[in-house]
CSV table of C-alpha atoms in Angstrom, one decimal:
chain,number,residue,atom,x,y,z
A,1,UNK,CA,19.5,-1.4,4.0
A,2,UNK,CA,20.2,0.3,7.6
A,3,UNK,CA,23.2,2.8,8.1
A,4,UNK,CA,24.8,4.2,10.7
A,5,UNK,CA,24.5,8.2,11.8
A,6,UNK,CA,25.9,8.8,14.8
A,7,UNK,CA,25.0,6.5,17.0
A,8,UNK,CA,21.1,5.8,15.7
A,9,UNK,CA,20.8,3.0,13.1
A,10,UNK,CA,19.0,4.8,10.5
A,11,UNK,CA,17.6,3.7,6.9
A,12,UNK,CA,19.8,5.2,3.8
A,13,UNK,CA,16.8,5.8,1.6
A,14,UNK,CA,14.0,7.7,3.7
A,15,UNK,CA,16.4,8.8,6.2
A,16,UNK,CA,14.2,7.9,9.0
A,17,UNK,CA,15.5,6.0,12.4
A,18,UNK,CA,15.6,2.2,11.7
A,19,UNK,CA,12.7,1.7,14.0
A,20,UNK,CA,10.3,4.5,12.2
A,21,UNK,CA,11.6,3.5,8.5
A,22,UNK,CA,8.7,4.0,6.0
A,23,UNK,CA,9.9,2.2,2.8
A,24,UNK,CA,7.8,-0.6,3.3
A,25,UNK,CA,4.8,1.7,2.7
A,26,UNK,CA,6.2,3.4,-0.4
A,27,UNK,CA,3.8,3.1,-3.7
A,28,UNK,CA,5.9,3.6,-6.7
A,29,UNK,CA,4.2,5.9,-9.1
A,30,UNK,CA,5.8,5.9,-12.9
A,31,UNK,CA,5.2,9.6,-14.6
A,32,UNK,CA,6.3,10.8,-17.8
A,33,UNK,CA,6.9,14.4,-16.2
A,34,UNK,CA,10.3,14.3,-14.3
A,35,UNK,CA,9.9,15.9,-10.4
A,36,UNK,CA,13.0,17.8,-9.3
A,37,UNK,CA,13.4,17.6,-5.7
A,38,UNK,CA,15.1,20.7,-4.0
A,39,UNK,CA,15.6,20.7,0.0
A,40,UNK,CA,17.1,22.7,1.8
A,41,UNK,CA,20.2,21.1,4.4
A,42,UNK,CA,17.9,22.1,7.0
A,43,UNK,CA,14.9,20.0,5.6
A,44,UNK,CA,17.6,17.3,5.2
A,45,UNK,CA,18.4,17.0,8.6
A,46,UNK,CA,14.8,16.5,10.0
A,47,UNK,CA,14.7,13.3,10.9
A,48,UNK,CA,10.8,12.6,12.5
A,49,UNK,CA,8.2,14.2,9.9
A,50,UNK,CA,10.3,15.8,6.6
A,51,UNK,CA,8.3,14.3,2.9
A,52,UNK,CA,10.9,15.0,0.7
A,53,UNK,CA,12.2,11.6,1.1
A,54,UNK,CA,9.2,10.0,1.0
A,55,UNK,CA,8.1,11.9,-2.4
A,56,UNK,CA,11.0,11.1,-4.1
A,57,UNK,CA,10.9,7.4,-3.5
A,58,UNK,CA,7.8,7.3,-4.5
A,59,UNK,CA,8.2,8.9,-7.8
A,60,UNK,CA,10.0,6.6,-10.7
A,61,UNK,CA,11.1,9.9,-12.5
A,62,UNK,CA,12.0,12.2,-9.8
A,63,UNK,CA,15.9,13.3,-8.3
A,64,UNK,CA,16.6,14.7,-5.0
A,65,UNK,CA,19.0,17.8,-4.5
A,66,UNK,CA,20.3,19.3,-1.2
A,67,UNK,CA,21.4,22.7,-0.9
A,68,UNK,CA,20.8,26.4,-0.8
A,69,UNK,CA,21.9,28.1,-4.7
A,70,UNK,CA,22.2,25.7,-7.3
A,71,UNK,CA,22.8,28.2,-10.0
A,72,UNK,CA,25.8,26.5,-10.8
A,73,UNK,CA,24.6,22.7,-10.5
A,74,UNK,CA,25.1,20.7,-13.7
A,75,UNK,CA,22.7,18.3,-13.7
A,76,UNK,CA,19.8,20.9,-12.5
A,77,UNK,CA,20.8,23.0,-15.7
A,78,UNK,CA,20.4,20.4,-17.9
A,79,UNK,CA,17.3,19.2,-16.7
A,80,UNK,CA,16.1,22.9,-17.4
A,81,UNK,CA,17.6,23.0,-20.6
A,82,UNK,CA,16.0,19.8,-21.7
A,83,UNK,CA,12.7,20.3,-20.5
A,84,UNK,CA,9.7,22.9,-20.3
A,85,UNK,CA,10.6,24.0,-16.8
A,86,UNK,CA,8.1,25.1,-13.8
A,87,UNK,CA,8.8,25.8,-9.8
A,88,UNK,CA,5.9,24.7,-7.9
A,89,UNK,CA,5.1,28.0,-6.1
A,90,UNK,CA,2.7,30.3,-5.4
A,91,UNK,CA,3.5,33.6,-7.0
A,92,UNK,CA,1.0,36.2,-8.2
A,93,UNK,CA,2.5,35.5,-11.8
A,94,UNK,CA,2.1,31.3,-11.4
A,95,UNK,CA,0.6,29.2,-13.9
A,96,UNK,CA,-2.5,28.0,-11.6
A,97,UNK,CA,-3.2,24.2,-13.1
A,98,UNK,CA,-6.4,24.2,-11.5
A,99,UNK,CA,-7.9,26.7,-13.7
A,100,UNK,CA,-5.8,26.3,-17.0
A,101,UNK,CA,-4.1,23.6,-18.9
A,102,UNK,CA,-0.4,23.0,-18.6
A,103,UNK,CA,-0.2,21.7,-22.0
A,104,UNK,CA,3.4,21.7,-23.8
A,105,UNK,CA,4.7,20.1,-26.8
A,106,UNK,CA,8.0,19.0,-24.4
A,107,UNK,CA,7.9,17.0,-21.2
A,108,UNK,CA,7.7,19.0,-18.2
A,109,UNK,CA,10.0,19.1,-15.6
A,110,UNK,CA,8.6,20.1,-12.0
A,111,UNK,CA,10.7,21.4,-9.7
A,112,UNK,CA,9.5,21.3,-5.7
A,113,UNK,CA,11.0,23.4,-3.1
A,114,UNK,CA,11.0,21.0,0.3
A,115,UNK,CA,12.1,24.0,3.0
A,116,UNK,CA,9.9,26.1,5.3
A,117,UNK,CA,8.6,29.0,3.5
A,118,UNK,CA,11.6,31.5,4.3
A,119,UNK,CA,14.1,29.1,3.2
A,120,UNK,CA,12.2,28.7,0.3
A,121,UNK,CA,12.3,32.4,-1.0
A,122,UNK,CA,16.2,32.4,0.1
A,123,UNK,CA,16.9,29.5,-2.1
A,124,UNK,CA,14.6,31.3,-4.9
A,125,UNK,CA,16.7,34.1,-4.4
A,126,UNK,CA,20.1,32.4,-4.6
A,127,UNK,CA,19.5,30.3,-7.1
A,128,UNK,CA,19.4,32.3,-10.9
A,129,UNK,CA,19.0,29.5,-13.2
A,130,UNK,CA,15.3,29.0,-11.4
A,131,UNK,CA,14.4,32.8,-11.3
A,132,UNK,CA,14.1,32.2,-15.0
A,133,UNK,CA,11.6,29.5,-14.8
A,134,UNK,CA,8.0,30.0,-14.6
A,135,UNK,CA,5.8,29.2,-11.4
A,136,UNK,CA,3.4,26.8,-11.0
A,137,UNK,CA,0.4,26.7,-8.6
A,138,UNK,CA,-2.8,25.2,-8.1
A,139,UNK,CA,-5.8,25.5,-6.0
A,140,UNK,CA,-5.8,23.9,-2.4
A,141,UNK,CA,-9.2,22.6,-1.8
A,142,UNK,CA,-7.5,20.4,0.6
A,143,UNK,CA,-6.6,20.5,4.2
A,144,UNK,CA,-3.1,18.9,5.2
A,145,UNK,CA,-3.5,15.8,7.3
A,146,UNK,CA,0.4,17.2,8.8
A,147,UNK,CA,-1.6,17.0,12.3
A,148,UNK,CA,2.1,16.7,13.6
A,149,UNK,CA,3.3,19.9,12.7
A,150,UNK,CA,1.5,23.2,12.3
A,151,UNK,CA,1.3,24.6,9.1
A,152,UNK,CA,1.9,28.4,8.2
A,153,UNK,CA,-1.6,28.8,6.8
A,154,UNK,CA,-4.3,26.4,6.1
A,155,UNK,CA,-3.8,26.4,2.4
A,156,UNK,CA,-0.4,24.9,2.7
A,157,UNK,CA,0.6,21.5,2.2
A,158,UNK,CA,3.3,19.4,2.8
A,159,UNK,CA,5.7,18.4,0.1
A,160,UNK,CA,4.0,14.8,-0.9
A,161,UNK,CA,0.6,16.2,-0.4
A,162,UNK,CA,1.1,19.1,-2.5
A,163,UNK,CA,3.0,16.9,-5.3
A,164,UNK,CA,0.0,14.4,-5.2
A,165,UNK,CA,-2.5,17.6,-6.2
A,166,UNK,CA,-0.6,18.2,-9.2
A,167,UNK,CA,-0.2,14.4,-10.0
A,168,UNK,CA,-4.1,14.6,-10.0
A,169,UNK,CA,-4.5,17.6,-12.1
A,170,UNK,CA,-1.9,16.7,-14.7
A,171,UNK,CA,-3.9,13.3,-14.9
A,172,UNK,CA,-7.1,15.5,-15.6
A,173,UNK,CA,-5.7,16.9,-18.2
A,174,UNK,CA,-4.7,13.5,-20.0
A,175,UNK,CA,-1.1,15.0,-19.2
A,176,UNK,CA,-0.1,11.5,-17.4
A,177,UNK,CA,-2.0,8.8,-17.0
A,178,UNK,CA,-1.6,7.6,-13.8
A,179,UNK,CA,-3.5,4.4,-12.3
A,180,UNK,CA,-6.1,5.8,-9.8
A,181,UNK,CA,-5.3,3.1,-7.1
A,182,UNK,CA,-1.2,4.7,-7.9
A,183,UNK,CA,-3.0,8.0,-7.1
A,184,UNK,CA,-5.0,6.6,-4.2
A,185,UNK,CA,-1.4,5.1,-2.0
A,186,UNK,CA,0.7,7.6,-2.6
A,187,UNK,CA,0.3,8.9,0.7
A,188,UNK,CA,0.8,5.9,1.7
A,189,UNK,CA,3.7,6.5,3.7
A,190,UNK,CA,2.9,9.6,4.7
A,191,UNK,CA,-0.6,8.8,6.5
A,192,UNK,CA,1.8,5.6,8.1
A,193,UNK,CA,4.3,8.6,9.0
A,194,UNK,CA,1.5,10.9,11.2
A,195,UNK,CA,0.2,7.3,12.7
A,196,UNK,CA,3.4,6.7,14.2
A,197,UNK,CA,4.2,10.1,15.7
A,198,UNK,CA,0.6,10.4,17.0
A,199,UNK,CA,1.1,6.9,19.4
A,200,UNK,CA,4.8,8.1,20.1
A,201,UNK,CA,3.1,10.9,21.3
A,202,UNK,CA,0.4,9.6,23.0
A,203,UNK,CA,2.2,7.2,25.0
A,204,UNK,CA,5.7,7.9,24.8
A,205,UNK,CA,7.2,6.1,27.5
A,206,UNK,CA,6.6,2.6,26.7
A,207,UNK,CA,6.7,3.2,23.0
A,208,UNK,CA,10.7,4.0,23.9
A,209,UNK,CA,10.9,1.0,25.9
A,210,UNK,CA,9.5,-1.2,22.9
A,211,UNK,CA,12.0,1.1,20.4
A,212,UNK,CA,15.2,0.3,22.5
A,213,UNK,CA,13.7,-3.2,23.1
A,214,UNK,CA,13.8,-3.4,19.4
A,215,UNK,CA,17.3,-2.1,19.0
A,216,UNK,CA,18.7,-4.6,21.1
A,217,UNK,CA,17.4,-7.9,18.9
C-alpha cells in the first residue's frame, strides 16, 4: 500500500519513495528470539538508504520503536521483564557471541539501536530501563557492502547486516534454527537497496526522467 508524505507517494511499510519501495524483496525470517527495534527520529526520517525498516520487515518476531528515552515506554518494559534482555553494542563489558555461548533458560530478547553512533550513546544514556541490560557484541569478520554511505570504521555495519551476524551465530549455537537459504536472502533487500542508489547515481538524469515518468502512469 502507497501513502502520501508531503507531496512524494511513499510506501507505509519500508518508508521508501513509491518508486524505490523495497518490499517486494523482503525474505521473511521466523526466529524464536524477539528483535527490538530502536531508531532514533533522525534514522526515521532518512528516506534513501536507513535498514531499520527493512530489518524489521524481515523479521517475523521483531517490533519497531522511534524515539530518543524510552525509560518510561510500556511495551519496551515488558519485553524486558519477560525476556533475558541484551543491547546489541559494543562495550568493553559485552557479551561477545562469537567467542561464547549466549545460552539462557528464557528466550532472548535483542534489542538494536538503528542511529549513528552519537545518537546511539545519547539514547543509551537517556534511556535507564536499558542501562540495566547487558551488551551484546560479536566479532566483524565482515566488511559492509553500505558502498553508499561511509561508515565510521571498517568494523561497523549497518543495521540488517549486523542483525544477520547474530542470526548466524545464534544458529551456530543451535539457539534458532533458521533455514540457510532464510539466512542466505536476508539481505535481500538491502543488496536491491545499494543497486538502486549506485545507477541513480551513476546516471542520475534520465533515471529522474524515467522516476517522474513513472509517477505520472
Amino acid at each position: 500500500m502507497k501513502t502520501y508524505f508531503g507531496d512524494r507517494e511513499k510506501c507505509y511499510k519500508c518508508y521508501r519513495p513509491a518508486s524505490s519501495c523495497m518490499c517486494e524483496h523482503i525474505h521473511n525470517v521466523k526466529t524464536k528470539t524477539k528483535f527490538v527495534i530502536l531508531m532514533h527520529p533522525k534514522e526515521f526520517k532518512k528516506v534513501k538508504n536507513g535498514t531499520g525498516h527493512l530489518t524489521h520487515l524481515a523479521l517475523q518476531n521483531s517490533e519497531l520503536f522511534v524515539g530518543v528515552d524510552f525509560s518510561n515506554h510500556q511495551k519496551i518494559n515488558e519485553i524486558i521483564e519477560s525476556y533475558d534482555s541484551y543491547v546489541l553494542y559494543p562495550s568493553k563489558e559485552a557479551l561477545n557471541i562469537s567467542r561464547t555461548n549466549p545460552h539462557s533458560k528464557r528466550d532472548m530478547a535483542i534489542f538494536i539501536i538503528d542511529s549513528t553512533w552519537s545518537c546511539s550513546v545519547k539514547m543509551l544514556r537517556e534511556s535507564k530501563n536499558l542501562q540495566a541490560l547487558r551488551h551484546m557484541s560479536f566479532d566483524s569478520v565482515k566488511l559492509s557492502q553500505f558502498k553508499i554511505k561511509q561508515q565510521p570504521a571498517e568494523f561497523c555495519l549497518s543495521t540488517i547486516e549486523s542483525t544477520l551476524s547474530v542470526l548466524e551465530l545464534l544458529n551456530k549455537y543451535e539457539i534458532e534454527n533458521i533455514e540457510k537459504n532464510d539466512l542466505e536472502e536476508f539481505l535481500n533487500p538491502f543488496e536491491q537497496m545499494i543497486e538502486y542508489q549506485q545507477q541513480i547515481i551513476a546516471n542520475p538524469i534520465s533515471n529522474a526522467v524515467r522516476f517522474k515518468r513513472r509517477s505520472e502512469i
